[in-house]
Coordinates of C-alpha atoms in Angstrom, one line a residue:
M19 CA 133.4 106.6 42.3
R20 CA 131.7 107.2 45.6
Y21 CA 132.0 110.8 46.6
S22 CA 132.3 109.9 50.2
K23 CA 135.6 108.1 49.4
L24 CA 136.9 110.7 47.0
F25 CA 140.2 112.3 48.0
G26 CA 139.7 116.1 47.6
K27 CA 136.3 117.5 48.4
T28 CA 134.7 120.9 47.5
I29 CA 135.4 123.9 49.7
K30 CA 133.3 127.0 50.1
N31 CA 135.9 129.8 50.2
V32 CA 139.2 130.5 48.6
Q33 CA 141.7 133.4 49.2
S34 CA 140.2 136.7 48.3
E35 CA 143.0 137.6 45.9
I36 CA 142.2 134.7 43.7
S37 CA 140.1 136.5 41.1
V38 CA 140.5 134.4 37.9
A39 CA 137.4 132.2 37.6
S40 CA 139.1 129.0 36.4
H41 CA 141.6 129.2 39.3
R42 CA 138.9 129.7 41.9
L43 CA 136.6 127.0 40.5
L44 CA 139.3 124.4 40.2
L45 CA 140.3 125.0 43.8
Q46 CA 136.7 125.1 45.1
G47 CA 135.7 122.1 43.1
G48 CA 138.5 119.9 44.5
F49 CA 140.4 119.6 41.2
I50 CA 143.8 121.1 42.1
R51 CA 145.8 122.3 45.1
E52 CA 148.9 124.5 45.0
S53 CA 152.2 123.1 46.2
V54 CA 154.3 126.3 45.9
A55 CA 153.8 129.3 43.7
G56 CA 153.3 128.1 40.1
R57 CA 153.3 124.4 40.9
Y58 CA 150.1 122.4 41.4
Y59 CA 148.9 119.0 42.5
F60 CA 146.2 117.5 40.3
L61 CA 143.8 115.8 42.6
P62 CA 141.8 112.7 41.5
L63 CA 139.0 114.8 39.8
G64 CA 141.7 117.1 38.2
I65 CA 143.8 114.2 36.8
R66 CA 140.7 112.7 35.2
V67 CA 140.1 115.9 33.4
S68 CA 143.8 116.2 32.4
D69 CA 143.9 112.6 31.2
K70 CA 140.8 113.2 29.0
M71 CA 142.3 116.4 27.6
I72 CA 145.5 114.4 26.7
K73 CA 143.3 111.7 25.1
V74 CA 141.6 114.2 22.9
V75 CA 144.9 115.6 21.8
E76 CA 146.5 112.2 21.3
E77 CA 143.6 110.9 19.2
E78 CA 143.7 113.9 16.9
M79 CA 147.5 113.9 16.6
N80 CA 147.5 110.2 15.8
A81 CA 144.8 110.7 13.2
A82 CA 146.9 113.4 11.6
G83 CA 149.8 110.9 11.2
A84 CA 152.0 112.0 14.1
Q85 CA 153.9 109.4 16.2
K86 CA 154.1 109.4 20.0
L87 CA 157.3 109.0 22.0
I88 CA 158.9 110.4 25.1
T89 CA 162.2 112.2 25.8
P90 CA 164.0 112.5 29.1
V91 CA 163.0 115.3 31.4
L92 CA 166.7 116.3 32.0
H93 CA 168.3 117.8 28.8
P94 CA 172.1 117.7 28.6
L95 CA 173.0 121.4 28.8
E96 CA 175.5 121.0 26.0
L97 CA 172.6 120.6 23.5
W98 CA 171.3 124.0 24.5
E99 CA 174.8 125.4 24.2
E100 CA 175.0 124.0 20.6
T101 CA 172.2 126.3 19.6
N102 CA 173.3 129.1 21.9
R103 CA 169.9 129.1 23.7
T104 CA 171.5 129.2 27.1
R105 CA 171.9 132.8 26.3
S106 CA 168.6 133.6 24.6
A107 CA 166.4 131.5 26.9
G108 CA 168.6 131.7 30.0
F109 CA 166.2 134.0 31.9
E110 CA 163.7 131.1 32.4
L111 CA 165.9 128.0 31.9
M112 CA 166.3 125.9 35.0
T113 CA 169.5 123.9 35.4
V114 CA 170.8 121.2 37.7
K115 CA 173.9 119.0 38.2
D116 CA 174.0 115.4 38.9
Q117 CA 176.5 113.8 41.4
R118 CA 179.0 113.3 38.5
G119 CA 179.0 117.1 37.8
A120 CA 177.1 116.7 34.5
R121 CA 174.9 119.7 33.8
F122 CA 171.3 119.5 32.7
A123 CA 168.5 121.8 31.8
L124 CA 165.0 121.0 33.1
G125 CA 163.1 120.7 29.8
G126 CA 161.3 123.9 29.0
T127 CA 160.9 123.0 25.4
A128 CA 162.4 120.1 23.4
E129 CA 163.7 121.3 20.1
E130 CA 167.3 120.3 20.8
M131 CA 166.3 116.9 22.3
M132 CA 164.2 115.9 19.3
V133 CA 166.9 117.0 16.8
D134 CA 169.5 115.1 18.9
L135 CA 167.3 112.0 18.8
V136 CA 166.8 112.2 15.1
R137 CA 170.5 112.7 14.3
K138 CA 171.3 109.4 16.0
F139 CA 169.6 107.7 13.0
T140 CA 170.7 107.5 9.4
V141 CA 167.8 109.1 7.5
S142 CA 167.2 109.4 3.8
Y143 CA 164.7 111.5 1.9
K144 CA 162.6 108.3 1.6
D145 CA 162.0 108.4 5.3
L146 CA 160.7 111.9 5.3
P147 CA 158.5 113.5 6.3
F148 CA 157.6 112.4 9.9
N149 CA 156.1 114.1 12.9
I150 CA 157.0 112.9 16.4
Y151 CA 155.3 114.2 19.6
Q152 CA 155.2 113.7 23.3
F153 CA 153.4 114.7 26.5
S154 CA 155.9 115.6 29.1
P155 CA 156.5 117.9 32.1
K156 CA 157.9 121.3 31.2
F157 CA 159.7 123.7 33.5
R158 CA 160.0 127.4 33.1
D159 CA 161.3 129.7 35.8
E160 CA 158.6 132.3 35.2
R161 CA 159.2 135.6 37.0
R162 CA 155.5 135.8 37.9
A163 CA 153.2 132.8 38.1
R164 CA 149.5 133.8 38.0
G165 CA 146.0 132.7 37.3
G166 CA 146.2 129.2 38.6
L167 CA 146.9 126.9 35.6
L168 CA 147.1 129.9 33.1
R169 CA 150.7 130.6 33.9
T170 CA 152.7 128.1 35.9
R171 CA 156.3 127.1 36.4
E172 CA 155.7 123.4 35.9
F173 CA 153.1 122.0 33.5
I174 CA 152.3 119.2 31.0
M175 CA 152.7 120.1 27.4
K176 CA 152.1 118.3 24.1
D177 CA 155.0 119.2 21.9
A178 CA 155.4 117.9 18.4
Y179 CA 158.3 118.2 15.8
S180 CA 158.1 117.6 12.1
F181 CA 161.1 116.9 9.9
H182 CA 161.0 117.6 6.1
C183 CA 163.1 117.7 3.0
D184 CA 162.2 121.2 2.1
K185 CA 159.9 124.2 2.7
E186 CA 157.1 123.0 0.4
D187 CA 156.8 119.7 2.2
F188 CA 156.8 121.5 5.6
E189 CA 154.0 123.9 4.5
K190 CA 151.7 120.9 4.0
E191 CA 152.3 119.7 7.5
Y192 CA 151.9 123.2 8.9
E193 CA 148.4 123.4 7.4
N194 CA 147.7 119.8 8.6
M195 CA 148.7 120.7 12.2
G196 CA 146.7 123.9 12.0
N197 CA 143.6 122.0 11.0
T198 CA 144.3 119.4 13.7
Y199 CA 144.5 122.0 16.3
K200 CA 141.1 123.5 15.2
R201 CA 139.6 120.0 15.7
I202 CA 141.1 119.5 19.1
F203 CA 139.9 122.8 20.5
K204 CA 136.4 122.4 19.0
R205 CA 136.1 119.0 20.7
V206 CA 136.7 120.6 24.1
G207 CA 134.3 123.4 23.5
L208 CA 136.7 126.2 22.5
N209 CA 136.3 128.6 19.6
T210 CA 139.9 129.8 18.8
M211 CA 141.2 132.5 16.6
V212 CA 144.4 131.9 14.6
V213 CA 146.7 134.8 15.3
E214 CA 150.1 135.7 13.7
S215 CA 152.7 135.7 16.4
D216 CA 156.4 136.0 17.2
N217 CA 158.6 132.9 17.4
G218 CA 160.6 134.3 20.3
Y219 CA 163.5 132.2 21.5
I220 CA 162.0 129.2 19.7
G221 CA 163.5 130.5 16.5
G222 CA 162.3 130.4 12.9
E223 CA 160.6 133.0 10.8
Y224 CA 156.9 132.8 11.6
C225 CA 154.3 131.2 13.8
H226 CA 150.6 131.3 14.8
E227 CA 148.9 131.2 18.1
F228 CA 145.5 129.6 18.8
V229 CA 143.8 132.1 21.0
V230 CA 140.6 131.9 23.0
E231 CA 139.2 135.4 23.4
S232 CA 139.0 136.4 27.1
D233 CA 139.5 139.6 29.1
I234 CA 141.8 137.8 31.6
G235 CA 144.2 136.5 28.8
E236 CA 147.8 137.7 28.6
T237 CA 147.8 137.6 24.8
K238 CA 147.0 141.0 23.3
F239 CA 146.2 141.0 19.6
L240 CA 144.7 143.2 16.9
T241 CA 142.2 142.1 14.4
T242 CA 139.9 143.5 11.8
D243 CA 136.1 143.2 12.1
D244 CA 135.9 140.8 9.2
G245 CA 138.6 138.6 10.7
S246 CA 140.8 138.9 7.6
Y247 CA 143.8 139.9 9.7
A248 CA 144.7 138.9 13.3
A249 CA 148.1 139.4 14.7
H250 CA 149.7 139.5 18.2
E251 CA 150.8 143.0 19.2
D252 CA 154.4 141.8 19.0
V253 CA 154.2 141.3 15.2
A254 CA 151.1 143.4 14.1
K255 CA 151.8 145.5 11.1
F256 CA 150.0 148.8 10.8
D257 CA 149.7 151.9 8.6
R258 CA 151.6 154.8 10.2
G259 CA 150.2 157.4 7.7
E260 CA 151.8 160.6 6.7
V261 CA 151.8 163.4 9.3
N262 CA 152.7 166.5 7.2
A263 CA 153.7 165.1 3.8
K264 CA 153.0 168.4 1.9
E265 CA 155.2 170.5 4.2
K266 CA 158.5 171.6 2.7
E267 CA 161.7 170.7 4.6
K268 CA 163.0 173.7 6.7
P269 CA 166.6 174.4 7.7
F270 CA 167.8 172.6 10.8
E271 CA 167.9 174.8 13.9
I272 CA 168.9 174.7 17.6
V273 CA 166.4 176.9 19.5
E274 CA 165.9 178.0 23.0
Q275 CA 163.4 176.0 25.0
P276 CA 162.1 176.5 28.6
E277 CA 163.6 174.2 31.2
W278 CA 160.1 173.0 32.2
V279 CA 159.7 171.3 28.9
Q280 CA 160.6 167.8 29.9
S281 CA 158.0 165.3 28.7
M282 CA 156.1 164.6 25.5
E283 CA 153.0 166.3 27.1
D284 CA 155.2 169.4 27.9
N285 CA 156.2 169.5 24.2
E286 CA 152.6 169.4 23.1
K287 CA 151.8 172.3 25.5
H288 CA 154.8 174.4 24.5
Y289 CA 154.7 173.9 20.8
K290 CA 151.0 173.5 20.4
L291 CA 151.5 170.5 18.1
P292 CA 150.4 166.8 18.5
K293 CA 152.9 164.1 19.7
S294 CA 153.4 162.9 16.1
H295 CA 155.6 165.9 15.4
F296 CA 158.2 165.1 18.0
L297 CA 161.1 162.7 18.2
K298 CA 161.1 160.2 21.1
N299 CA 164.0 158.0 22.3
V300 CA 163.8 154.8 24.4
V301 CA 167.0 153.3 25.8
Y302 CA 167.8 149.7 26.3
K303 CA 170.8 147.7 27.4
N304 CA 171.9 144.3 26.1
R305 CA 171.9 142.2 29.3
V306 CA 174.5 139.9 27.8
T307 CA 177.0 142.3 26.3
G308 CA 176.2 145.5 28.2
E309 CA 175.8 147.4 24.9
I310 CA 173.4 150.4 24.9
L311 CA 170.8 150.7 22.2
I312 CA 168.7 153.8 21.6
A313 CA 165.4 153.3 19.8
V314 CA 164.2 156.4 18.0
I315 CA 160.5 156.7 17.1
R316 CA 157.7 159.1 16.3
G317 CA 156.4 160.7 19.5
D318 CA 152.8 159.3 19.3
L319 CA 154.1 155.7 19.1
E320 CA 155.6 153.3 21.6
V321 CA 158.5 151.0 21.1
N322 CA 157.7 147.3 21.0
K323 CA 160.8 145.6 22.6
T324 CA 159.9 142.3 21.0
K325 CA 160.0 143.8 17.5
L326 CA 163.2 145.6 18.3
E327 CA 164.9 142.4 19.5
R328 CA 163.7 140.6 16.4
A329 CA 165.0 143.3 14.1
L330 CA 168.5 143.0 15.7
N331 CA 168.5 139.2 16.2
L332 CA 168.8 139.8 19.9
V333 CA 165.8 137.7 21.1
G334 CA 165.5 137.8 24.9
E335 CA 168.6 139.9 25.4
L336 CA 167.3 143.5 25.9
E337 CA 166.3 145.2 29.1
D338 CA 165.4 148.8 30.1
A339 CA 168.4 151.0 30.6
T340 CA 168.9 152.4 34.1
V341 CA 169.7 155.9 35.3
D342 CA 173.3 154.7 35.9
D343 CA 173.4 153.4 32.3
L344 CA 172.4 156.8 31.0
K345 CA 174.9 158.5 33.3
K346 CA 177.7 156.4 31.8
L347 CA 176.4 157.5 28.4
G348 CA 176.8 161.1 29.5
T349 CA 173.1 161.9 29.7
K350 CA 170.0 161.5 32.0
P351 CA 166.3 160.7 31.6
G352 CA 164.6 163.3 29.3
Y353 CA 167.9 164.3 27.7
V354 CA 168.7 161.4 25.5
H355 CA 169.7 162.5 22.0
S356 CA 168.4 160.9 18.8
W357 CA 171.9 160.8 17.4
G358 CA 175.5 161.5 18.7
H359 CA 175.9 159.6 21.9
K360 CA 179.2 157.8 21.6
G361 CA 179.2 154.1 22.4
A362 CA 175.4 153.7 21.6
R363 CA 173.7 152.0 18.7
Y364 CA 170.8 153.9 17.1
I365 CA 167.8 151.9 15.8
G366 CA 164.9 153.8 14.2
D367 CA 161.3 153.0 13.5
I368 CA 160.0 153.4 9.9
S369 CA 157.7 156.1 11.3
L370 CA 160.8 158.5 11.1
E371 CA 160.1 158.8 7.4
S372 CA 156.5 159.8 7.9
V373 CA 157.2 163.3 9.3
K374 CA 158.9 166.4 8.0
N375 CA 160.5 168.9 10.3
F376 CA 160.5 166.9 13.5
I377 CA 161.0 168.7 16.8
G378 CA 163.5 167.3 19.3
G379 CA 166.4 165.0 19.1
Q380 CA 169.1 167.2 20.8
K381 CA 167.5 168.1 24.1
E382 CA 169.7 170.2 26.5
E383 CA 168.8 172.2 29.6
K384 CA 167.6 175.3 27.7
T385 CA 167.7 174.2 24.0
D386 CA 166.5 171.6 21.6
S387 CA 166.5 171.1 17.8
I388 CA 163.7 171.8 15.4
N389 CA 163.2 171.1 11.7
V390 CA 164.9 167.7 12.0
N391 CA 164.5 165.5 9.0
Y392 CA 165.5 161.8 8.9
G393 CA 168.1 161.1 6.2
R394 CA 169.2 164.7 5.9
D395 CA 170.1 165.5 9.5
F396 CA 170.6 162.1 11.1
K397 CA 170.4 158.4 10.2
C398 CA 170.1 155.3 12.3
E399 CA 172.1 152.1 12.0
V400 CA 168.9 150.2 11.2
L401 CA 165.4 151.4 10.2
A402 CA 162.7 148.8 10.9
D403 CA 159.2 148.2 12.2
I404 CA 159.8 148.5 16.0
A405 CA 156.5 150.2 17.0
L406 CA 153.7 148.8 19.0
A407 CA 150.5 149.0 17.0
P408 CA 148.0 151.5 18.5
E409 CA 144.5 150.3 19.3
D410 CA 143.0 152.7 16.8
A411 CA 145.4 151.8 13.9
A412 CA 144.6 150.5 10.5
T413 CA 146.2 147.6 8.7
A414 CA 149.1 148.2 6.4
G415 CA 147.9 148.0 2.8
S416 CA 144.1 147.5 3.0
K417 CA 143.9 150.2 5.8
K418 CA 141.1 148.3 7.6
K419 CA 140.4 149.4 11.2
L420 CA 142.2 147.3 13.8
T421 CA 140.6 146.4 17.1
A422 CA 142.6 145.4 20.2
R423 CA 141.5 142.2 22.0
R424 CA 142.8 139.9 24.7
G425 CA 142.9 136.2 24.8
I426 CA 144.3 133.0 26.3
E427 CA 147.0 131.3 24.1
V428 CA 146.2 127.6 24.2
G429 CA 148.4 126.4 21.3
N430 CA 151.2 127.4 18.9
I431 CA 152.5 126.2 15.6
F432 CA 156.0 127.3 14.5
Q433 CA 158.0 127.3 11.4
L434 CA 161.6 126.5 12.3
G435 CA 163.1 126.0 8.9
T436 CA 166.8 124.9 9.4
H437 CA 167.2 127.0 12.6
Y438 CA 168.2 124.0 14.6
S439 CA 169.4 121.5 12.1
S440 CA 172.0 124.0 10.7
K441 CA 173.4 124.6 14.2
M442 CA 173.5 121.0 15.5
A443 CA 176.2 119.0 13.7
G444 CA 174.9 115.8 12.0
A445 CA 171.3 116.9 11.9
V446 CA 171.1 116.0 8.2
F447 CA 169.4 113.5 5.8
M448 CA 170.7 112.0 2.6
D449 CA 168.9 113.6 -0.3
K450 CA 168.1 112.2 -3.8
D451 CA 171.4 113.6 -5.2
N452 CA 173.4 111.7 -2.5
T453 CA 174.2 114.9 -0.6
E454 CA 173.6 115.7 3.0
K455 CA 171.1 118.4 3.7
P456 CA 169.8 119.9 7.0
Y457 CA 166.2 119.1 7.9
Y458 CA 163.5 121.7 7.4
M459 CA 161.5 121.6 10.6
G460 CA 158.3 122.7 12.3
C461 CA 157.1 122.4 15.9
Y462 CA 153.7 122.5 17.5
G463 CA 152.7 122.9 21.1
I464 CA 149.6 122.7 23.3
G465 CA 149.6 123.4 27.1
I466 CA 147.3 120.9 28.7
G467 CA 146.6 122.7 32.0
R468 CA 146.2 126.1 30.3
T469 CA 143.7 124.6 27.8
I470 CA 141.7 123.2 30.7
A471 CA 141.7 126.6 32.4
A472 CA 140.6 128.3 29.1
V473 CA 137.7 125.8 28.9
L474 CA 136.6 126.9 32.4
E475 CA 137.0 130.6 31.6
I476 CA 134.4 130.1 28.9
H477 CA 132.2 127.3 30.4
H478 CA 131.1 128.4 33.8
D479 CA 128.3 130.3 35.5
D480 CA 127.7 131.8 38.9
K481 CA 127.1 128.3 40.4
G482 CA 130.3 126.6 39.1
I483 CA 131.9 124.7 36.3
I484 CA 130.1 123.5 33.2
W485 CA 132.3 120.8 31.7
P486 CA 132.1 119.7 28.1
L487 CA 131.4 116.0 28.0
S488 CA 134.7 115.3 26.2
I489 CA 136.8 116.3 29.2
A490 CA 134.4 116.0 32.1
P491 CA 135.8 114.0 35.0
F492 CA 132.6 111.8 34.9
T493 CA 129.6 111.6 32.6
I494 CA 127.1 111.3 35.4
H495 CA 126.8 113.0 38.8
M496 CA 124.3 110.8 40.7
T497 CA 123.1 111.8 44.2
T498 CA 120.5 110.7 46.7
L499 CA 118.3 113.0 48.8
G500 CA 117.0 111.8 52.1
S501 CA 119.1 108.6 52.1
G502 CA 120.1 109.3 55.7
T503 CA 116.5 108.8 56.9
S504 CA 115.3 106.4 54.2
P505 CA 117.0 103.0 53.8
E506 CA 114.9 102.5 50.6
I507 CA 116.4 105.5 48.9
R508 CA 119.9 104.5 50.0
E509 CA 119.5 100.9 48.7
R510 CA 118.0 102.0 45.4
G511 CA 120.8 104.5 44.9
D512 CA 123.5 101.9 45.6
K513 CA 121.8 99.5 43.2
L514 CA 121.5 102.1 40.4
Y515 CA 125.1 103.1 40.9
Q516 CA 126.2 99.5 40.5
E517 CA 124.0 99.0 37.4
L518 CA 125.3 102.1 35.7
T519 CA 129.0 101.5 36.4
A520 CA 128.6 97.8 35.3
A521 CA 127.1 99.1 32.0
G522 CA 130.3 101.1 31.5
Y523 CA 129.1 104.6 32.4
E524 CA 131.4 107.0 34.4
V525 CA 129.5 107.9 37.5
L526 CA 130.4 110.1 40.5
Y527 CA 127.9 108.9 43.2
D528 CA 127.3 111.3 46.0
D529 CA 126.4 108.9 48.7
R530 CA 127.0 111.2 51.7
D531 CA 124.5 111.8 54.4
E532 CA 124.3 115.6 53.7
H533 CA 121.6 118.2 53.3
A534 CA 120.0 118.4 49.9
G535 CA 121.3 122.0 49.4
T536 CA 124.9 121.0 50.0
K537 CA 124.7 118.0 47.6
L538 CA 123.0 119.9 44.8
N539 CA 125.3 122.9 45.2
D540 CA 128.4 120.7 45.1
A541 CA 127.0 119.0 41.9
D542 CA 126.7 122.5 40.2
L543 CA 130.2 123.5 41.4
I544 CA 131.9 120.3 40.1
G545 CA 130.0 120.7 36.8
I546 CA 129.6 117.2 35.5
P547 CA 127.3 117.3 32.4
L548 CA 124.4 115.1 33.6
R549 CA 122.9 115.1 37.1
L550 CA 120.6 112.3 38.3
V551 CA 118.8 112.6 41.6
L552 CA 117.0 109.9 43.5
S553 CA 114.5 111.0 46.2
K554 CA 111.2 109.9 47.7
K555 CA 109.4 111.9 45.0
T556 CA 111.3 110.2 42.1
L557 CA 111.0 106.7 43.5
E558 CA 107.2 107.2 43.7
K559 CA 107.4 107.7 39.9
Q560 CA 109.8 104.8 39.4
G561 CA 112.6 107.0 38.1
V562 CA 115.2 109.7 38.7
E563 CA 115.3 113.5 38.3
W564 CA 117.3 114.2 35.1
K565 CA 119.0 117.6 34.7
L566 CA 121.7 118.7 32.4
R567 CA 124.3 121.1 33.8
T568 CA 123.7 123.4 30.8
E569 CA 119.9 123.6 31.4
K570 CA 117.7 125.1 34.1
E571 CA 114.8 122.7 34.1
A572 CA 114.8 119.1 35.4
R573 CA 112.5 116.2 34.4
I574 CA 111.7 112.7 35.5
V575 CA 113.1 109.8 33.5
T576 CA 111.9 106.3 34.5
F577 CA 114.3 103.6 35.3
D578 CA 113.4 101.5 32.2
Q579 CA 114.1 104.5 29.9
L580 CA 117.3 105.7 31.7
V581 CA 119.9 103.8 29.7
K582 CA 118.4 104.8 26.4
E583 CA 118.3 108.5 27.5
I584 CA 121.9 108.4 28.6
D585 CA 123.1 106.9 25.4
A586 CA 121.2 109.4 23.4
F587 CA 122.7 112.3 25.4
I588 CA 126.2 110.9 24.9
D589 CA 125.7 110.5 21.2
A590 CA 124.4 114.0 20.8
S591 CA 127.3 115.4 22.8
R592 CA 130.0 113.9 20.5

């Protein structure tokens, strides 16, 4: 490709608010342009990278035994209604109607579509297992698009779905897909951590994220130094310890309390005790039913809304209660009780059993309760792990220290079990005993654009992008210096470009009549792995200047050795 003819050139400056490196570099390098917030054009350079990323994923999925297909972009909304996900995923589900009034969801994920496809066939146990996958546009009405390709409202995703007779068979494929993902990410230059995560509105009992550690990532997870445990903050289990286990239970009392005692910090100051000795309440509302839920927790901990939703099987349905919600409950901020509000459900964290003689729980203008003991003085409808793991916590059981980290989620693998097949009529296979049974399922996703962005977050320097060869838009960035004043350099450059392309190499040829600094800076910004420069100096030595984007030093390679050197470089990069 001649750079002079390429649609989409480099630019020097981008908007100052664009701070994420991958976003800035993809814009500056001429790989993407924004249409509207969260939706991007992939320019010719960008689509070459995307196509190569897809090729890597496709090769590994095929090698793992999966089969490629494609589903329609528009999903009949009644399929989502079958599984009740119009309620659990409605906050980011985009819908349209056609001219006949038929309702569709723009595909955000394809569990229902794949199950609907499979149930159109008569399948026996002899046909199982199988894994089917696709690359298709996904649409999610994110409240906040950010970071260029890291969080968008429209993107290409590889999503795969496996169908099995039973749990044991599924677990083999789960491991197979986990190993496949490790190979995929390694091929594109990413070291990933496998992190226990929450299934969210996808359903099922467990899943794992593949995370690239990065300070700009939205995934916050906790891990031990030895890597034996890694879990997203939404599922991380931790040791709450015992606050005052040897203390004897004291009689419950209502005591006078100064009006200025309003916050947890005020409690610490007044009672001269740490936050762990106090009860804390956090109020939520079910956005579907309007029901009020009060989460009761130890004062030094925070409620994790995802864990709370999971404990109550209300995924995606809770939101923070408002002042008006509290008013209807007969209270106000700072005065919510740990028991007794009529019309509210009380959900407790397991930390309530780690303290004797809590302070708080019945706050009024001039009084509160002390010596409150869970089980004796109050009980919650449910007691569960609903706490956010603190950054200085220890693991449950082994009590190893946990460290909080951030990363970019580039892939997920999910256990679905019979979550979908049991809800969608006819999603069954004929087993050995001639009875119909629901499929046991798994699903596996990789965001193509986000993975590309993650590669750039890791592989760049102050000059620009450093593409791994596996997904670089071209193998060779060839440029001429002084061709505007020297016909000999221009002619030799044109000839070498033709020779290399005829030999099957991917070459971006900067044939512009531009200053040397401009052309070399653009080469560094675009980040193609191998740069070849022809100039008066190199022609005198019957060769080109050879420089890898990952190295600082350049050297001269003669024309008669060039193909051999290129082949050796490509072989070494695989």
